[in-house]
PDB file of C-alpha atoms in Angstrom:
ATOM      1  CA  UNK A  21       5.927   2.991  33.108  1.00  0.00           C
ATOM      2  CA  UNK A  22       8.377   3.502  30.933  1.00  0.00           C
ATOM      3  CA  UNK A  23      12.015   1.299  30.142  1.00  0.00           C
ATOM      4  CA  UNK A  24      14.646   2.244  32.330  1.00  0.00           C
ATOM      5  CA  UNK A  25      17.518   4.534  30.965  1.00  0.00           C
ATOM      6  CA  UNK A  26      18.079   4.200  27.632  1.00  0.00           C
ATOM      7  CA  UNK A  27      21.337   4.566  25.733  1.00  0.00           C
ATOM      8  CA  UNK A  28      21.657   4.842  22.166  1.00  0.00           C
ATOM      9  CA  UNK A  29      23.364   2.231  20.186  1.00  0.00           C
ATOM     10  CA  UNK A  30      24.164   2.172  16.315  1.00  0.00           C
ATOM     11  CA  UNK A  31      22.767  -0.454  15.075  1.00  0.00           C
ATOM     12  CA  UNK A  32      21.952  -1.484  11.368  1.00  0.00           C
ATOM     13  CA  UNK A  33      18.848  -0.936   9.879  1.00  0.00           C
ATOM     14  CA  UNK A  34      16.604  -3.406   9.407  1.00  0.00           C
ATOM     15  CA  UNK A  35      16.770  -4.409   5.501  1.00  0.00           C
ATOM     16  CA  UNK A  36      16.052  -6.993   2.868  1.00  0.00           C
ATOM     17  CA  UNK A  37      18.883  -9.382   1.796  1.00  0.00           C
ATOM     18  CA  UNK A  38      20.131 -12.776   2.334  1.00  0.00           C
ATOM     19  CA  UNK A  39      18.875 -15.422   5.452  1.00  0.00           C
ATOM     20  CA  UNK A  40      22.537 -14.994   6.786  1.00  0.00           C
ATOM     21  CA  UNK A  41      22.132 -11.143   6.767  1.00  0.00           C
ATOM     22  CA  UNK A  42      18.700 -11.390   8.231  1.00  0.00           C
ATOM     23  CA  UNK A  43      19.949 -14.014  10.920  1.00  0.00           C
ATOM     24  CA  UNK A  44      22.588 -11.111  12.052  1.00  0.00           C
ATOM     25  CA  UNK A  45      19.704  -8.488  11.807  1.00  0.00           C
ATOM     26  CA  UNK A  46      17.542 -10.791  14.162  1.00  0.00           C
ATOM     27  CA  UNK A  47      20.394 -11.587  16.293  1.00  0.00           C
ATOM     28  CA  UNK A  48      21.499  -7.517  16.283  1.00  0.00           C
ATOM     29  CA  UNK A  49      17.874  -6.653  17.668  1.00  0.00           C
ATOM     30  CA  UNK A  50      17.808  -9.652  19.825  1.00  0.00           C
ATOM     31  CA  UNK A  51      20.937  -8.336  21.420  1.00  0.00           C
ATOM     32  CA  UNK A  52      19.733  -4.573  21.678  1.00  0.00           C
ATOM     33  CA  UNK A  53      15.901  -6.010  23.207  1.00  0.00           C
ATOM     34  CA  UNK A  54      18.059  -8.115  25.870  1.00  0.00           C
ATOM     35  CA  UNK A  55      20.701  -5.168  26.692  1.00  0.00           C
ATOM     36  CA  UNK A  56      18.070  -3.612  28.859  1.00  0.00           C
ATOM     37  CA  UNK A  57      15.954  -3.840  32.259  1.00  0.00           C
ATOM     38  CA  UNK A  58      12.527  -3.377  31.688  1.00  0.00           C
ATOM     39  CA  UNK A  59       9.635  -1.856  34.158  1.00  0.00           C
ATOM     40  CA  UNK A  60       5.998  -2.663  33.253  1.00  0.00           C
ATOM     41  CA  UNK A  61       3.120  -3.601  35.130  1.00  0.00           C
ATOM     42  CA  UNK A  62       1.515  -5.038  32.183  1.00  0.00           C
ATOM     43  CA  UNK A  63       1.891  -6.734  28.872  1.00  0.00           C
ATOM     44  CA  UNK A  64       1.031  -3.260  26.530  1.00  0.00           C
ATOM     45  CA  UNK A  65       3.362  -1.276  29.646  1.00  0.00           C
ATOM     46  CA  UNK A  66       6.223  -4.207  28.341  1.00  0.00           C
ATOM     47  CA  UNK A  67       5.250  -3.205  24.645  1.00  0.00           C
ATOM     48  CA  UNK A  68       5.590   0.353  24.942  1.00  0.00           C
ATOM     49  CA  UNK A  69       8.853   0.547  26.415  1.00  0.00           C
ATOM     50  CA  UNK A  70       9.878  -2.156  23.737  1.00  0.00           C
ATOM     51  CA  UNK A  71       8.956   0.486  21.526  1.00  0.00           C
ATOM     52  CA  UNK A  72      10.705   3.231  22.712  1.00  0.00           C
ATOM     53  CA  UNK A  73      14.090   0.876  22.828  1.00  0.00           C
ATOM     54  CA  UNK A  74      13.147   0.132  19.244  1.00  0.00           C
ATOM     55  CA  UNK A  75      13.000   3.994  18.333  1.00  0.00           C
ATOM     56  CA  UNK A  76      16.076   4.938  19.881  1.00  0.00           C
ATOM     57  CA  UNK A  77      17.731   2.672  18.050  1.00  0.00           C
ATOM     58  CA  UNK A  78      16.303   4.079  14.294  1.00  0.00           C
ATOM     59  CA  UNK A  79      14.291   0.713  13.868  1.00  0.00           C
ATOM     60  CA  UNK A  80      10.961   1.237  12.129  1.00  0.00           C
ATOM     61  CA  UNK A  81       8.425  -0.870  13.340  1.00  0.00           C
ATOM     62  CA  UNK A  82       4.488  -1.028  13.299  1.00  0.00           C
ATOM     63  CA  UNK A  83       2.834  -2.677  16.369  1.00  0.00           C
ATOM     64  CA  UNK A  84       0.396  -4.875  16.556  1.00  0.00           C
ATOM     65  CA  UNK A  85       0.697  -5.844  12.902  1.00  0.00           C
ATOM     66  CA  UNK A  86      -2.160  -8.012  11.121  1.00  0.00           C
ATOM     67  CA  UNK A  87      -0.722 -10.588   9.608  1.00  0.00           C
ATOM     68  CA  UNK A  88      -3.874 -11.898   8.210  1.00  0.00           C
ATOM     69  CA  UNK A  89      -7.049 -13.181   9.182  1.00  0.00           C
ATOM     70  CA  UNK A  90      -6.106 -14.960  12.467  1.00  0.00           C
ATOM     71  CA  UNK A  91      -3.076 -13.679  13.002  1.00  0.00           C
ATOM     72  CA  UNK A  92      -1.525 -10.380  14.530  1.00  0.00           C
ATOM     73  CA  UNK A  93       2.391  -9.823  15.387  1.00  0.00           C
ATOM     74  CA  UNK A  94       3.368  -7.761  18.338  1.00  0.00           C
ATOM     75  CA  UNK A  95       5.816  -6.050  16.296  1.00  0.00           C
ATOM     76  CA  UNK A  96       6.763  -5.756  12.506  1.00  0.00           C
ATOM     77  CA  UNK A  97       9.884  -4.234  11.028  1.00  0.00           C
ATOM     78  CA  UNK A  98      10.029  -4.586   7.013  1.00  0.00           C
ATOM     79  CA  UNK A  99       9.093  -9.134   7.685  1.00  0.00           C
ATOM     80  CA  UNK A 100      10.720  -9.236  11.065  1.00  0.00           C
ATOM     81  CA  UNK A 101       8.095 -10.238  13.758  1.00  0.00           C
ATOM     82  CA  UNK A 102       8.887  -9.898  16.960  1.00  0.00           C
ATOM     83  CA  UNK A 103       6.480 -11.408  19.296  1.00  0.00           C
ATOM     84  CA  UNK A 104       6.655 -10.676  22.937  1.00  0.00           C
ATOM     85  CA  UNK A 105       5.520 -13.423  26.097  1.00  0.00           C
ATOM     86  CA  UNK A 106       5.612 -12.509  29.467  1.00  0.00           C
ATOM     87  CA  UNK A 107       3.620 -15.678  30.588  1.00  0.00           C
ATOM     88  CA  UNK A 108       2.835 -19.024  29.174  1.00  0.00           C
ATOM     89  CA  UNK A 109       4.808 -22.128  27.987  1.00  0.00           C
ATOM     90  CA  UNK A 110       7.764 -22.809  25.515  1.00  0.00           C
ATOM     91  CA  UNK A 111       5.099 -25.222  23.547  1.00  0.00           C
ATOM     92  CA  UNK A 112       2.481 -22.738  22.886  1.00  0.00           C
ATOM     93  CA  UNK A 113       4.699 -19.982  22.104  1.00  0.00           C
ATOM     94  CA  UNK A 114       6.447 -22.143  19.852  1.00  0.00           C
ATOM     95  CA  UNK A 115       3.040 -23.348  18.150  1.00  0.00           C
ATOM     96  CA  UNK A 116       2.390 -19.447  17.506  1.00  0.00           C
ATOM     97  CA  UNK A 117       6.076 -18.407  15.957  1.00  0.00           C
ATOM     98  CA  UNK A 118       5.549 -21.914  13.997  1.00  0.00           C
ATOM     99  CA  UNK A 119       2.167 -20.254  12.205  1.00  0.00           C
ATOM    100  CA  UNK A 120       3.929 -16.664  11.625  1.00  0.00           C
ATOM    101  CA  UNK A 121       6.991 -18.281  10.094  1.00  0.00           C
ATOM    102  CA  UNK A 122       4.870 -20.204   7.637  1.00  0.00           C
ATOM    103  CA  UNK A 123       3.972 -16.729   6.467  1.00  0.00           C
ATOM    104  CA  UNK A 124       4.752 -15.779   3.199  1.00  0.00           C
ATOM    105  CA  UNK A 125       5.818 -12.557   4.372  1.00  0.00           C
ATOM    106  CA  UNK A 126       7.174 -13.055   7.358  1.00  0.00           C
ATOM    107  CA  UNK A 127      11.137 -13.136   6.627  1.00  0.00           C
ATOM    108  CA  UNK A 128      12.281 -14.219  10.801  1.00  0.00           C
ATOM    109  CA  UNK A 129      10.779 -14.392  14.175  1.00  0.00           C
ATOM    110  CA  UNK A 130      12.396 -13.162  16.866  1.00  0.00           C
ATOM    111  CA  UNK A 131      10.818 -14.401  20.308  1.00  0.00           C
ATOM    112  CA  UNK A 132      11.055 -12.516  23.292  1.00  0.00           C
ATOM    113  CA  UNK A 133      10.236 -13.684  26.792  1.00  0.00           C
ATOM    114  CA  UNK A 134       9.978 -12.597  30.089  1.00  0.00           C
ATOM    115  CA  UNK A 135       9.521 -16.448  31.198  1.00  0.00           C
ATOM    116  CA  UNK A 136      13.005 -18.575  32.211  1.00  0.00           C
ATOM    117  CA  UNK A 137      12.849 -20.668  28.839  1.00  0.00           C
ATOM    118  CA  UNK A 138      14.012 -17.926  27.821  1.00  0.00           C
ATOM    119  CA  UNK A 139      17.187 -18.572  28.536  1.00  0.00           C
ATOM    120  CA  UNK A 140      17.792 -21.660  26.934  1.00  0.00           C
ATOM    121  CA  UNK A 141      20.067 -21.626  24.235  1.00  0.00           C
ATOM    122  CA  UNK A 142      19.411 -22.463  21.147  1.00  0.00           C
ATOM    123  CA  UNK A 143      21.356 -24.595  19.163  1.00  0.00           C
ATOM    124  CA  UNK A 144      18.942 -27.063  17.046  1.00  0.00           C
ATOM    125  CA  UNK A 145      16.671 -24.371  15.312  1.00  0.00           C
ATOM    126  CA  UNK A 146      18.967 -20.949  14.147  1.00  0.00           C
ATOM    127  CA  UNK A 147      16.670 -20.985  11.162  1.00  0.00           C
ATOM    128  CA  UNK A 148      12.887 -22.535  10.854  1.00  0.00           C
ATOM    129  CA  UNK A 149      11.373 -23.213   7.445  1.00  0.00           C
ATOM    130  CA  UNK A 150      14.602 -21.639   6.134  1.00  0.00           C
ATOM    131  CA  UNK A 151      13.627 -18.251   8.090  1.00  0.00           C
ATOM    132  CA  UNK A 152      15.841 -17.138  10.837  1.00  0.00           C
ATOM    133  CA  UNK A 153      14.600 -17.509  14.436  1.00  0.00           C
ATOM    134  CA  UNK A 154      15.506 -16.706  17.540  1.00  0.00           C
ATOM    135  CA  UNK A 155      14.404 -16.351  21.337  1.00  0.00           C
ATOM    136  CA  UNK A 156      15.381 -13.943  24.043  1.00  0.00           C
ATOM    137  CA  UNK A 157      14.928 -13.430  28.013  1.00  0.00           C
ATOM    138  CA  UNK A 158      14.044  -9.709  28.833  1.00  0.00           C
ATOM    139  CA  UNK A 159      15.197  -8.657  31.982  1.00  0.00           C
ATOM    140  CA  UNK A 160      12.601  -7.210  34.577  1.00  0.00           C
ATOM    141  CA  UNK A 161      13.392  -4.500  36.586  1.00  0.00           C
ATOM    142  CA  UNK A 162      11.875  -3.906  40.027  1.00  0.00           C
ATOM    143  CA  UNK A 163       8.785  -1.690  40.308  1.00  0.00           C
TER     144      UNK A 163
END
């Protein structure tokens, strides 16, 4: 299944520059990821139409992005990660964004949930290792 009705947004392309501009870049696709009710069945169903949102919106991304040895991103656009849970706790996920921010390469992390912790604002880590981070709730649509 696909994402529900899409409408197109202009939103900035996804570029190098400062940690403010990539906080607002993370924040910008944060926003667009959250804007919509998604239908899946399954995790790669949530991933596709993830895709399709990202696409729409003229953001280049490769999924399933090997990070290196022992670690693969959900999505990658230009050092943005993006990694998608639709089950599990706060503490693990968090253990997982903590390796991918160490990353060299890895310029933000942008955390998106299906789960309720999700919702929880965050006000004690905008930036992690002096990379911006972020988490998001995606909203589930009825099957």
């Amino acid at each position: 299944m696909a994402a529900a009705i899409f409408t197109r947004r202009e939103v900035a392309p996804v570029s190098r520059g400062t940690a403010m501009e990539e906080q607002l870049q993370l924040k910008g696709i944060g926003r667009l990821l959250a804007g919509f009710g998604y239908r899946y069945g399954s995790e790669v169903q949530l991933h596709q139409a993830l895709s399709t949102v990202l696409d729409q919106a003229g953001h280049a991304h490769v999924r399933e992005y090997r990070l290196d040895a022992s670690n693969r991103a959900d999505f990658w656009l230009d050092g943005l990660v993006i990694e998608v849970k639709v089950a599990g706790s706060l503490a693990d996920a968090l253990r997982q964004v903590g390796r991918y921010i160490s990353l060299p390469q890895v310029r933000g992390v942008l955390l998106a949930t299906t789960e309720r912790w999700g919702e929880r604002p965050l006000v004690a880590r905008p930036a992690w290792q002096g990379k911006p981070f972020n988490i998001i709730r995606l909203k589930r649509q009825a099957l």
